Coordinates of C-alpha atoms in Angstrom, one line a residue:
X280 CA 78.1 108.6 114.1
X281 CA 81.1 106.4 114.2
X282 CA 82.6 104.7 111.1
X283 CA 81.7 101.3 112.6
X284 CA 78.1 102.3 113.2
X285 CA 77.8 103.7 109.7
X286 CA 79.3 100.5 108.2
X287 CA 76.7 98.4 110.1
X288 CA 73.9 100.5 108.8
X289 CA 75.1 100.3 105.3
X290 CA 75.6 96.6 105.7
X291 CA 72.0 96.1 106.9
X292 CA 70.7 98.1 104.0
X293 CA 72.8 96.0 101.5
X294 CA 71.4 92.7 102.9
X295 CA 67.8 94.1 103.0
X296 CA 68.0 95.2 99.3
X297 CA 69.5 91.9 98.3
X298 CA 66.8 89.9 100.0
X299 CA 64.2 92.1 98.3
X300 CA 65.7 91.3 94.9
X301 CA 65.5 87.6 95.8
X302 CA 61.8 87.9 96.6
X303 CA 61.2 89.9 93.4
X304 CA 62.8 86.9 91.5
X305 CA 60.3 84.6 93.1
X306 CA 62.8 82.9 95.6
X307 CA 61.9 81.9 99.1
X308 CA 64.2 81.0 102.0
X309 CA 63.6 77.3 101.4
X310 CA 64.1 77.4 97.6
X311 CA 66.7 75.0 96.3
X312 CA 69.8 76.6 94.8
X313 CA 69.7 76.5 91.0
X314 CA 73.3 75.5 90.5
X315 CA 74.5 76.1 86.9
X316 CA 77.7 74.5 85.6
X317 CA 79.5 75.4 82.4
X318 CA 80.2 72.6 80.0
X319 CA 83.8 71.4 79.6
X320 CA 84.0 73.2 76.3
X321 CA 82.5 76.5 77.7
X322 CA 84.7 76.3 80.8
X323 CA 87.8 75.9 78.6
X324 CA 86.9 79.0 76.6
X325 CA 86.1 80.9 79.9
X326 CA 89.5 80.1 81.4
X327 CA 91.2 81.1 78.1
X328 CA 89.3 84.4 78.1
X329 CA 90.3 85.2 81.6
X330 CA 93.8 83.8 81.4
X331 CA 95.6 86.9 82.5
X332 CA 93.3 87.5 85.5
X333 CA 93.7 83.9 86.6
X334 CA 97.5 83.8 86.1
X335 CA 97.9 87.2 87.9
X336 CA 95.9 86.0 90.9
X337 CA 97.5 82.6 91.1
X338 CA 101.2 83.5 90.6
X339 CA 101.5 87.1 91.6
X340 CA 99.1 87.7 94.4
X341 CA 98.1 84.5 96.3
X342 CA 101.7 83.4 97.1
X343 CA 101.9 86.4 99.4
X344 CA 98.9 85.1 101.3
X345 CA 99.7 81.4 101.4
X346 CA 99.3 81.5 105.2
X347 CA 95.7 82.3 104.6
X348 CA 95.2 78.8 103.2
X349 CA 97.6 77.0 105.5
X350 CA 96.1 78.2 108.8
X351 CA 92.3 78.4 108.2
X352 CA 89.5 76.2 107.0
X353 CA 88.8 78.7 104.2
X354 CA 88.3 78.6 100.5
X355 CA 89.5 81.3 98.2
X356 CA 87.6 81.6 95.0
X357 CA 88.1 83.7 91.8
X358 CA 85.0 84.4 89.7
X359 CA 84.7 86.3 86.4
X360 CA 82.6 89.4 85.9
X361 CA 79.5 87.2 85.3
X362 CA 79.8 85.3 88.5
X363 CA 81.3 82.0 87.2
X364 CA 84.0 80.4 89.3
X365 CA 87.4 80.3 87.5
X366 CA 89.4 78.6 90.2
X367 CA 89.4 77.9 93.9
X368 CA 92.2 77.3 96.4
X369 CA 92.2 76.2 100.0
X370 CA 90.8 73.6 102.4
X371 CA 90.1 70.4 100.6
X372 CA 87.6 69.1 103.2
X373 CA 85.5 72.2 102.8
X374 CA 85.8 72.0 99.0
X375 CA 84.9 68.3 98.8
X376 CA 81.9 68.5 101.0
X377 CA 80.4 71.2 98.8
X378 CA 81.9 70.3 95.5
X379 CA 78.7 71.1 93.6
X380 CA 79.0 74.9 94.2
X381 CA 82.8 75.3 94.5
X382 CA 83.7 73.6 91.2
X383 CA 85.1 75.7 88.4
X384 CA 82.4 76.9 86.0
X385 CA 79.7 77.2 88.7
X386 CA 77.6 80.3 88.6
X387 CA 77.1 82.3 91.8
X388 CA 74.7 84.9 90.5
X389 CA 71.9 86.1 92.9
X390 CA 69.1 84.7 90.8
X391 CA 70.6 81.2 91.1
X392 CA 72.0 81.2 94.7
X393 CA 70.2 84.1 96.3
X394 CA 72.1 86.5 98.6
X395 CA 75.8 85.4 98.6
X396 CA 79.2 87.2 98.7
X397 CA 80.1 86.8 95.0
X398 CA 76.7 87.4 93.6
X399 CA 76.0 90.4 95.8
X400 CA 79.4 91.9 95.2
X401 CA 78.8 91.6 91.4
X402 CA 75.3 93.2 91.7
X403 CA 76.4 96.1 93.9
X404 CA 80.0 96.6 92.7
X405 CA 81.2 96.9 96.3
X406 CA 83.0 94.9 99.0
X407 CA 80.5 92.7 100.9
X408 CA 80.5 90.2 103.7
X409 CA 77.6 87.7 104.1
X410 CA 77.3 85.9 107.4
X411 CA 75.7 82.5 107.8
X412 CA 72.1 83.7 108.4
X413 CA 72.4 86.6 106.0
X414 CA 72.2 84.2 103.0
X415 CA 68.7 84.4 101.6
X416 CA 68.6 80.6 100.9
X417 CA 68.7 78.4 104.0
X418 CA 70.7 75.9 102.0
X419 CA 73.7 78.3 101.9
X420 CA 73.7 79.2 105.6
X421 CA 76.5 76.7 106.3
X422 CA 79.1 79.3 105.2
X423 CA 80.3 82.9 105.7
X424 CA 81.7 84.7 102.7
X425 CA 83.6 88.0 102.0
X426 CA 84.1 89.2 98.5
X427 CA 85.5 92.2 96.7
X428 CA 85.1 93.2 93.0
X429 CA 88.2 93.4 90.8
X430 CA 88.4 96.2 88.2
X431 CA 90.6 96.1 85.1
X432 CA 92.9 98.7 83.4
X433 CA 89.8 100.3 81.8
X434 CA 88.0 100.5 85.2
X435 CA 85.4 97.9 84.1
X436 CA 84.7 95.0 86.5
X437 CA 86.6 91.9 85.4
X438 CA 86.0 89.6 88.3
X439 CA 85.4 89.0 92.1
X440 CA 87.7 87.4 94.7
X441 CA 86.1 85.7 97.6
X442 CA 87.0 84.0 100.9
X443 CA 84.4 81.6 102.3
X444 CA 84.4 79.1 105.2
X445 CA 82.0 77.0 107.2
X446 CA 83.9 77.9 110.4
X447 CA 84.5 81.2 112.2
X448 CA 86.6 83.7 110.4
X449 CA 87.7 87.0 112.1
X450 CA 85.3 89.5 110.6
X451 CA 87.4 92.6 110.2
X452 CA 90.6 90.8 109.1
X453 CA 88.8 88.7 106.5
X454 CA 87.0 91.7 105.0
X455 CA 90.2 93.7 105.0
X456 CA 92.0 90.8 103.3
X457 CA 89.7 90.6 100.3
X458 CA 90.0 94.3 99.9
X459 CA 93.8 94.1 99.8
X460 CA 93.8 91.0 97.6
X461 CA 91.5 92.6 95.1
X462 CA 93.6 95.8 95.0
X463 CA 96.7 93.7 94.7
X464 CA 95.3 92.0 91.6
X465 CA 94.2 95.3 90.1
X466 CA 97.7 96.8 90.7
X467 CA 99.4 93.8 89.0
X468 CA 97.0 94.0 86.0
X469 CA 97.9 97.7 85.6
X470 CA 101.6 97.1 86.0
X471 CA 101.7 94.2 83.6
X472 CA 99.8 96.1 81.0
X473 CA 101.7 99.5 81.1
X474 CA 105.1 99.0 82.6
X475 CA 106.9 98.4 79.3
X476 CA 106.4 101.9 77.8
X477 CA 105.0 104.1 80.6
X478 CA 105.9 105.6 83.9
X479 CA 104.4 104.2 87.1
X480 CA 104.0 106.2 90.3
X481 CA 103.2 104.5 93.5
X482 CA 102.3 106.8 96.5
X483 CA 100.9 106.6 100.0
X484 CA 100.4 109.0 102.9
X485 CA 103.1 107.2 104.9
X486 CA 106.6 106.5 103.7
X487 CA 106.6 103.1 105.5
X488 CA 103.6 102.0 103.4
X489 CA 104.6 102.9 99.8
X490 CA 105.0 99.3 98.7
X491 CA 101.9 98.1 100.5
X492 CA 98.9 96.6 98.6
X493 CA 96.8 99.7 99.4
X494 CA 99.2 102.2 97.8
X495 CA 97.8 104.4 95.1
X496 CA 99.1 103.8 91.6
X497 CA 99.1 106.2 88.6
X498 CA 100.3 105.4 85.1
X499 CA 101.4 108.4 82.9
X500 CA 103.3 109.0 79.7
X501 CA 106.5 111.0 79.0
X502 CA 104.3 114.2 78.6
X503 CA 102.7 113.7 82.0
X504 CA 99.3 112.6 80.7
X505 CA 97.6 110.1 83.1
X506 CA 96.9 106.9 81.2
X507 CA 95.5 104.8 84.0
X508 CA 95.1 104.7 87.8
X509 CA 93.8 102.4 90.5
X510 CA 90.8 103.2 92.6
X511 CA 93.0 104.1 95.6
X512 CA 94.7 106.9 93.6
X513 CA 91.3 108.5 92.9
X514 CA 90.3 108.0 96.5
X515 CA 93.4 109.6 97.9
X516 CA 93.5 112.5 95.4
X517 CA 89.6 112.9 95.5
X518 CA 89.5 113.7 91.8
X519 CA 88.7 112.1 88.4
X520 CA 92.0 111.3 86.8
X521 CA 90.8 111.0 83.2
X522 CA 92.8 113.3 80.8
X523 CA 94.6 114.9 83.7
X524 CA 98.3 115.9 83.6
X525 CA 100.5 114.7 86.5
X526 CA 101.6 118.3 87.1
X527 CA 98.0 119.2 88.0
X528 CA 98.0 116.6 90.7
X529 CA 101.3 117.3 92.5
X530 CA 103.6 120.2 93.1
X531 CA 106.3 118.9 90.7
X532 CA 106.8 119.4 87.0
X533 CA 106.8 116.4 84.6
X534 CA 110.5 116.8 83.8
X535 CA 111.4 116.9 87.5
X536 CA 109.4 113.8 88.3
X537 CA 110.5 111.6 85.4
X538 CA 114.1 112.5 86.1
X539 CA 114.0 111.2 89.6
X540 CA 116.2 108.1 90.2
X541 CA 114.6 104.7 89.7
X542 CA 112.7 103.5 92.9
X543 CA 113.9 106.6 94.8
X544 CA 111.4 107.9 97.5
X545 CA 110.0 111.2 96.5
X546 CA 108.0 113.5 98.8
X547 CA 105.1 115.0 96.9
X548 CA 102.5 117.7 97.7
X549 CA 99.0 117.1 96.2
X550 CA 96.7 119.7 94.8
X551 CA 94.6 119.3 98.0
X552 CA 97.7 120.5 99.9
X553 CA 98.6 117.4 101.8
X554 CA 101.8 115.5 101.6
X555 CA 102.3 112.0 100.2
X556 CA 105.4 109.8 99.6
X557 CA 106.0 108.2 96.2
X558 CA 108.3 105.9 94.2
X559 CA 108.7 106.2 90.5
X560 CA 109.2 103.2 88.2
X561 CA 110.4 104.1 84.7
X562 CA 109.5 102.3 81.5
X563 CA 111.3 99.0 80.9
X564 CA 111.5 99.8 77.2
X565 CA 112.4 103.5 76.9
X566 CA 111.4 105.1 73.6
X567 CA 114.4 105.9 71.5
X568 CA 115.5 109.6 71.6
X569 CA 117.8 111.7 69.5
X570 CA 120.7 112.5 71.8
X571 CA 121.9 116.1 72.3
X572 CA 125.3 115.9 73.8
X573 CA 125.1 119.5 75.0
X574 CA 122.1 118.5 77.1
X575 CA 123.8 115.4 78.4
X576 CA 126.8 117.4 79.5
X577 CA 124.6 119.9 81.3
X578 CA 122.5 117.2 82.9
X579 CA 125.6 115.4 84.3
X580 CA 127.0 118.7 85.7
X581 CA 123.7 119.5 87.4
X582 CA 123.5 116.0 88.9
X583 CA 126.9 116.4 90.5
X584 CA 126.0 119.8 91.8
X585 CA 122.7 118.5 93.3
X586 CA 124.4 115.6 95.0
X587 CA 126.9 118.0 96.5
X588 CA 124.2 120.4 97.7
X589 CA 121.9 117.9 99.2
X590 CA 119.5 119.7 101.6
X591 CA 120.2 119.1 105.3
X592 CA 117.3 118.3 107.6
X593 CA 115.8 121.1 109.7
X594 CA 116.7 121.6 113.3
X595 CA 114.3 123.3 115.8
X596 CA 116.3 126.6 115.7
X597 CA 115.8 126.7 111.9
X598 CA 112.1 127.0 112.4
X599 CA 112.3 130.1 114.6
X600 CA 112.1 133.0 112.1
X601 CA 110.7 135.7 114.5
X602 CA 107.1 134.8 115.1
X603 CA 106.5 134.8 119.0
X604 CA 104.2 131.8 118.9
X605 CA 106.7 129.7 117.0
X606 CA 109.6 131.0 119.1
X607 CA 107.7 129.8 122.2
X608 CA 107.0 126.4 120.6
X609 CA 110.7 125.9 119.7
X610 CA 111.9 127.0 123.1
X611 CA 109.5 124.7 125.0
X612 CA 110.4 121.7 122.7
X613 CA 114.1 122.2 123.2
X614 CA 113.7 122.0 126.9
X615 CA 111.9 118.7 127.0
X616 CA 113.0 117.0 123.7
X617 CA 115.2 114.6 125.7
X618 CA 112.9 114.1 128.6
X619 CA 110.3 111.4 129.1
X620 CA 107.5 113.8 128.4
X621 CA 105.1 113.2 125.5
X622 CA 104.3 116.1 123.1
X623 CA 101.0 116.8 121.5
X624 CA 101.0 119.2 118.5
X625 CA 97.8 120.8 117.3
X626 CA 97.3 123.0 114.3
X627 CA 95.3 123.3 111.1
X628 CA 96.1 121.1 108.1
X629 CA 99.3 122.2 106.4
X630 CA 100.8 124.3 109.2
X631 CA 103.9 122.1 109.2
X632 CA 103.3 119.6 112.1
X633 CA 105.3 116.8 110.4
X634 CA 108.2 119.2 109.6
X635 CA 108.2 120.4 113.2
X636 CA 108.3 116.8 114.5
X637 CA 111.2 115.9 112.2
X638 CA 113.1 118.9 113.4
X639 CA 112.4 117.9 116.9
X640 CA 113.7 114.4 116.3
X641 CA 116.9 115.8 114.5
X642 CA 117.5 118.1 117.5
X643 CA 117.3 115.2 120.1
X644 CA 119.7 112.6 121.4
X645 CA 117.7 110.0 119.4
X646 CA 118.5 111.6 116.0
X647 CA 120.6 108.6 115.0
X648 CA 117.7 106.2 115.6
X649 CA 114.5 105.7 113.6
X650 CA 111.7 108.2 113.5
X651 CA 108.6 106.2 112.6
X652 CA 105.6 108.1 111.3
X653 CA 102.1 106.5 111.7
X654 CA 99.3 108.2 109.9
X655 CA 96.3 107.0 112.0
X656 CA 93.8 108.2 109.4
X657 CA 95.5 106.5 106.4
X658 CA 95.8 102.8 107.6
X659 CA 92.6 100.8 106.9
X660 CA 90.7 100.5 110.2
X661 CA 90.6 96.7 110.1
X662 CA 94.4 96.6 109.9
X663 CA 95.4 99.3 112.4
X664 CA 96.1 96.9 115.3
X665 CA 98.3 94.6 113.3
X666 CA 100.3 97.5 111.7
X667 CA 100.9 99.2 115.1
X668 CA 101.5 96.3 117.4
X669 CA 102.6 93.6 115.0
X670 CA 101.6 89.9 115.0
X671 CA 102.9 86.4 115.4
X672 CA 103.0 84.1 112.4
X673 CA 99.5 82.6 111.8
X674 CA 97.9 85.0 114.3
X675 CA 94.9 85.6 112.0
X676 CA 93.5 84.8 108.6
X677 CA 95.9 86.1 106.0
X678 CA 98.8 87.0 108.3
X679 CA 102.3 86.6 107.0
X680 CA 103.9 83.2 107.8
X681 CA 106.9 85.2 109.2
X682 CA 105.0 87.5 111.5
X683 CA 105.5 91.2 111.6
X684 CA 107.3 93.4 114.2
X685 CA 104.9 96.3 114.1
X686 CA 105.5 100.1 113.7
X687 CA 105.7 100.7 117.5
X688 CA 108.6 98.3 117.9
X689 CA 110.3 99.7 114.8
X690 CA 110.5 103.0 116.7
X691 CA 112.3 101.5 119.7
X692 CA 115.2 103.8 120.9
X693 CA 113.9 106.5 118.4
X694 CA 110.8 108.7 118.0
X695 CA 107.2 107.5 117.4
X696 CA 105.1 110.1 115.6
X697 CA 101.4 109.4 115.7
X698 CA 99.9 111.8 113.1
X699 CA 96.1 112.4 113.1
X700 CA 95.8 110.6 116.4
X701 CA 92.3 111.9 116.7
X702 CA 91.3 109.4 114.0
X703 CA 92.5 106.3 115.8
X704 CA 89.7 103.8 116.4
X705 CA 88.6 103.4 120.1
X706 CA 89.5 99.8 120.3
X707 CA 93.1 100.6 119.2
X708 CA 93.2 103.5 121.7
X709 CA 92.7 101.0 124.5
X710 CA 95.7 98.9 123.4
X711 CA 97.9 102.0 122.8
X712 CA 97.1 103.2 126.3
X713 CA 98.4 99.9 127.8
X714 CA 101.6 100.2 125.7
X715 CA 102.2 103.7 127.0
X716 CA 101.5 102.7 130.6
X717 CA 103.7 99.5 130.6
X718 CA 106.1 100.4 127.8
X719 CA 105.7 96.9 126.5
X720 CA 104.1 95.6 123.3
X721 CA 102.1 92.4 122.9
X722 CA 101.9 91.4 119.2
X723 CA 98.6 89.9 118.0
X724 CA 98.5 86.2 118.7
X725 CA 101.4 86.3 121.1
X726 CA 101.6 85.7 124.9
X727 CA 105.0 87.4 125.0
X728 CA 105.5 91.1 125.5
X729 CA 108.5 93.2 124.3
X730 CA 109.9 96.3 126.0
X731 CA 109.9 99.5 123.9
X732 CA 111.6 102.8 124.5
X733 CA 110.6 105.8 122.3
X734 CA 109.9 109.5 122.4
X735 CA 106.2 109.9 121.8
X736 CA 105.0 112.8 119.7
X737 CA 101.4 113.1 118.5
X738 CA 99.7 115.5 116.2
X739 CA 96.1 116.4 115.3
X740 CA 94.0 119.1 113.6
X741 CA 91.1 118.4 116.0
X742 CA 90.4 119.6 119.5
X743 CA 90.9 116.4 121.4
X744 CA 89.2 117.7 124.5
X745 CA 86.0 118.1 122.5
X746 CA 86.5 114.6 121.1
X747 CA 86.8 113.3 124.7
X748 CA 83.5 115.0 125.7
X749 CA 81.9 113.6 122.5
X750 CA 83.1 110.1 123.3
X751 CA 85.3 109.8 120.3
X752 CA 88.6 109.8 122.2
X753 CA 89.5 108.2 125.5
X754 CA 90.1 110.6 128.4
X755 CA 92.8 108.5 130.0
X756 CA 94.7 108.3 126.7
X757 CA 94.4 112.0 126.2
X758 CA 96.3 112.7 129.4
X759 CA 98.9 110.1 128.4
X760 CA 99.7 111.8 125.1
X761 CA 99.3 115.5 126.1
X762 CA 102.3 116.1 128.3
X763 CA 103.3 119.3 126.5
X764 CA 100.7 120.8 124.3
X765 CA 102.0 122.9 121.4
X766 CA 99.8 125.0 119.1
X767 CA 101.3 125.8 115.7
X768 CA 99.9 129.0 114.2
X769 CA 98.2 129.2 110.9
X770 CA 100.3 130.9 108.2
X771 CA 97.8 133.9 108.0
X772 CA 98.4 134.5 111.8
X773 CA 102.2 134.4 111.7
X774 CA 104.0 137.8 112.1
X775 CA 107.1 136.4 110.3
X776 CA 105.4 135.7 107.0
X777 CA 107.8 137.7 104.9
X778 CA 110.8 136.1 106.4
X779 CA 109.3 132.6 106.1
X780 CA 108.4 133.2 102.4
X781 CA 111.9 134.4 101.6
X782 CA 113.4 131.5 103.5
X783 CA 111.3 129.0 101.5
X784 CA 112.1 130.7 98.2
X785 CA 115.8 130.3 99.0
X786 CA 115.4 126.8 100.3
X787 CA 113.7 125.5 97.1
X788 CA 115.7 127.6 94.7
X789 CA 117.9 125.6 92.3
X790 CA 119.7 128.7 91.1
X791 CA 120.2 132.1 92.8
X792 CA 117.7 133.7 90.5
X793 CA 115.0 131.3 91.7
X794 CA 115.0 133.1 95.1
X795 CA 114.1 136.4 93.5
X796 CA 110.5 137.9 93.8
X797 CA 109.1 141.3 92.7
X798 CA 107.9 143.6 95.5
X799 CA 104.3 143.4 94.4
X800 CA 104.4 139.6 94.3
X801 CA 105.8 139.5 97.8
X802 CA 103.1 141.9 98.9
X803 CA 100.5 139.6 97.5
X804 CA 102.1 136.6 99.2
X805 CA 102.1 138.4 102.6
X806 CA 98.4 139.4 102.2
X807 CA 97.2 136.0 100.9
X808 CA 94.8 134.1 103.2
X809 CA 96.7 130.8 102.6
X810 CA 93.8 128.4 103.5
X811 CA 96.2 125.5 102.9
X812 CA 98.9 127.1 105.1
X813 CA 102.6 126.4 104.6
X814 CA 101.8 123.3 102.5
X815 CA 100.0 125.5 100.0
X816 CA 102.7 128.2 100.1
X817 CA 105.4 125.6 99.3
X818 CA 103.3 124.4 96.3
X819 CA 102.9 127.9 95.0
X820 CA 106.6 128.7 95.4
X821 CA 107.7 125.5 93.5
X822 CA 105.2 126.2 90.7
X823 CA 106.3 129.8 90.4
X824 CA 110.0 128.9 90.4
X825 CA 109.4 126.4 87.6
X826 CA 107.4 129.0 85.6
X827 CA 109.7 131.9 86.1
X828 CA 112.6 130.8 83.9
X829 CA 115.3 132.4 86.1
X830 CA 113.4 135.7 86.3
X831 CA 112.1 137.3 89.5
X832 CA 108.7 135.7 90.4
X833 CA 105.8 137.9 89.3
X834 CA 102.0 137.6 88.9
X835 CA 102.2 135.8 85.5
X836 CA 104.2 133.0 87.1
X837 CA 101.6 132.2 89.8
X838 CA 98.9 129.5 89.5
X839 CA 95.3 130.4 88.9
X840 CA 94.0 129.3 92.3
X841 CA 96.4 131.7 94.0
X842 CA 94.4 134.6 92.6
X843 CA 91.1 132.9 93.3
X844 CA 92.0 132.6 97.0
X845 CA 93.3 136.2 97.0
X846 CA 90.1 137.5 95.3
X847 CA 88.0 135.9 98.0
X848 CA 89.7 138.2 100.5
X849 CA 90.3 141.4 98.4
X850 CA 87.7 141.1 95.6
X851 CA 90.3 142.1 93.1
X852 CA 94.1 141.8 92.6
X853 CA 94.7 145.6 92.2
X854 CA 93.4 146.3 95.7
X855 CA 96.7 145.2 97.2
X856 CA 99.1 146.7 94.6
X857 CA 98.2 150.4 94.4
X858 CA 101.7 151.5 93.8
X859 CA 102.6 148.8 91.3
X860 CA 102.5 149.3 87.5
X861 CA 99.2 148.1 86.1
X862 CA 99.4 144.6 84.8
X863 CA 98.2 143.5 81.4
X864 CA 94.9 141.8 81.3
X865 CA 96.5 138.4 80.7
X866 CA 98.8 138.7 83.7
X867 CA 96.1 140.1 86.0
X868 CA 93.5 137.5 85.5
X869 CA 94.6 134.8 83.2
X870 CA 91.6 132.6 83.9
X871 CA 89.2 135.3 82.6
X872 CA 91.3 136.9 79.9
X873 CA 91.9 134.1 77.4
X874 CA 88.9 132.3 76.0
X875 CA 89.0 128.6 75.3
X876 CA 88.9 129.2 71.6
X877 CA 91.9 131.6 71.8
X878 CA 94.0 129.0 73.8
X879 CA 93.1 126.2 71.4
X880 CA 94.1 128.4 68.4
X881 CA 97.4 129.4 69.9
X882 CA 98.1 125.8 71.0
X883 CA 97.6 124.6 67.4
X884 CA 99.7 127.4 65.9
X885 CA 102.6 126.4 68.2
X886 CA 102.6 122.8 67.1
X887 CA 100.6 121.7 70.2
X888 CA 103.4 122.8 72.6
X889 CA 101.9 123.3 76.1
X890 CA 104.8 125.4 77.5
X891 CA 105.0 127.8 74.6
X892 CA 101.2 128.3 74.6
X893 CA 101.2 129.1 78.3
X894 CA 104.2 131.5 77.8
X895 CA 102.7 133.3 74.9
X896 CA 99.3 133.8 76.5
X897 CA 100.8 134.6 80.0
X898 CA 98.8 131.9 81.7
X899 CA 99.8 128.8 83.6
X900 CA 100.2 125.4 82.0
X901 CA 97.4 124.2 84.2
X902 CA 95.0 126.7 82.6
X903 CA 96.1 125.5 79.1
X904 CA 95.4 121.9 80.1
X905 CA 92.0 122.8 81.6
X906 CA 90.9 124.8 78.6
X907 CA 91.9 122.1 76.2
X908 CA 89.9 119.5 78.1
X909 CA 86.9 121.9 78.2
X910 CA 87.1 122.1 74.4
X911 CA 87.2 118.3 74.1
X912 CA 90.7 118.4 72.8
X913 CA 92.4 115.0 73.3

């Protein structure tokens, strides 16, 4: 079932349930709306109560969407969590003709107005779109409305934002617009509340979209404890973020993260083993600290060293470490990298498709030009076309009054990398096919086309031939993107695993000692199934190097899930280390050896120091955090 079909089925169910609620309330289609208005005094109190929500929407969000009001006969409304209108903006004709229901202080609850965008969004807590004839009351069928709930810093619903009109509004763009506007308001509420004394991390799956309104946002303190987050963050990370430490979410320590330069783009690997790109914003009012001048001197020295040793990007030859499948992929790519032949890369999640494409770009004659990465699965479906192809000013409801060039034109003279191309919607596939055939782009709302010249590289973890047979991918587009098909092997199938592991140990080492590993640990690395492939390997290496304190990496420095994956293959750790000296119980199975009570007791005896607790017990910091949460320790 396609996403569009599923959406329509869910939409039909939503309308059906809302209509049934209306009938249960005793309403009929011809009932007159019971319009409730707050008195002047009550309205004044209401506006004062929601002052921050109103000011944030009016001054920090709506100015970015002024074209929405200038080029459409629409009305934007902000209502509180009980469904009372706080303020409306937009078309005066529309507002004046229906003053009774659009005036501030008017209630839009379902019992009063039947099925409607604001009332139904409040009732369901979800984004809704109510077309003319989907309103339960005939009296309201003059308009179409799209509404999205707004959640505050405590994740409670604080209001609803709505776009309504009595004329045609493009369905997908209007629905997408209220989603983005609601998230923009939520983000600004979080930022305003926390940015004085806490760290803010914005991240997204594509580096081009870090500052977009659908970026994920996490707030954490100087110890790494997550204080707040937006809904997008929990969606991207697929986890509950309450009482979680930031080091449990990404492959980076708290100290490494908070010492990143202000607003500097940081590549991050999540606990689900996929890569995102982030920007850190530091507290505006840093907490006072006692200065240790020895530490300051050491920090300055390390900073200079790091700047001088900045890692160079990989070239294709750097990726050939001896595996015959990789050697073939590198050799084939080098032969056609500068020819007008598209490349399609297939492989499991985490095998290094994006790294391979970047190396390909750096090895080409286009290396001085842009490489633009488009994650086809990450951009909201209703905005894919405008992001890829761009748009003219005023092309659709909510478009920028300056227009937008689009990602394809940004890649002109460089490399266009379409990641997860198998997730591209069918309607966008048709437009992309035309661009590839004609090498010209028509922005939305424009009659003019623009020539484009780029090297096309696509990647997927799906079998596109199967997708073609199933009707999920166009056959003609498949033959346009699959000039040279390259299959990147899973890490468990690579014959150069040991060379690759040592290469990555040296690559991520901050000191010569960081590249050292015991024989038994290396053996366990080579025999590990690595379900997350190279992405998981890099995460384990970086965690182990952070834990090893300039010692050779051994079992006690490895995260708990490393052993869990290994046990699923070997049943026990000792099976693959017959010649090694026996480990202590703590080092062998830290997750089973130390009870929650033991960890809490040691934690308290060490003045609640996480690192010292983990070191003394021989377990990871993640295990300490986990056990403390299990015990209810705040």
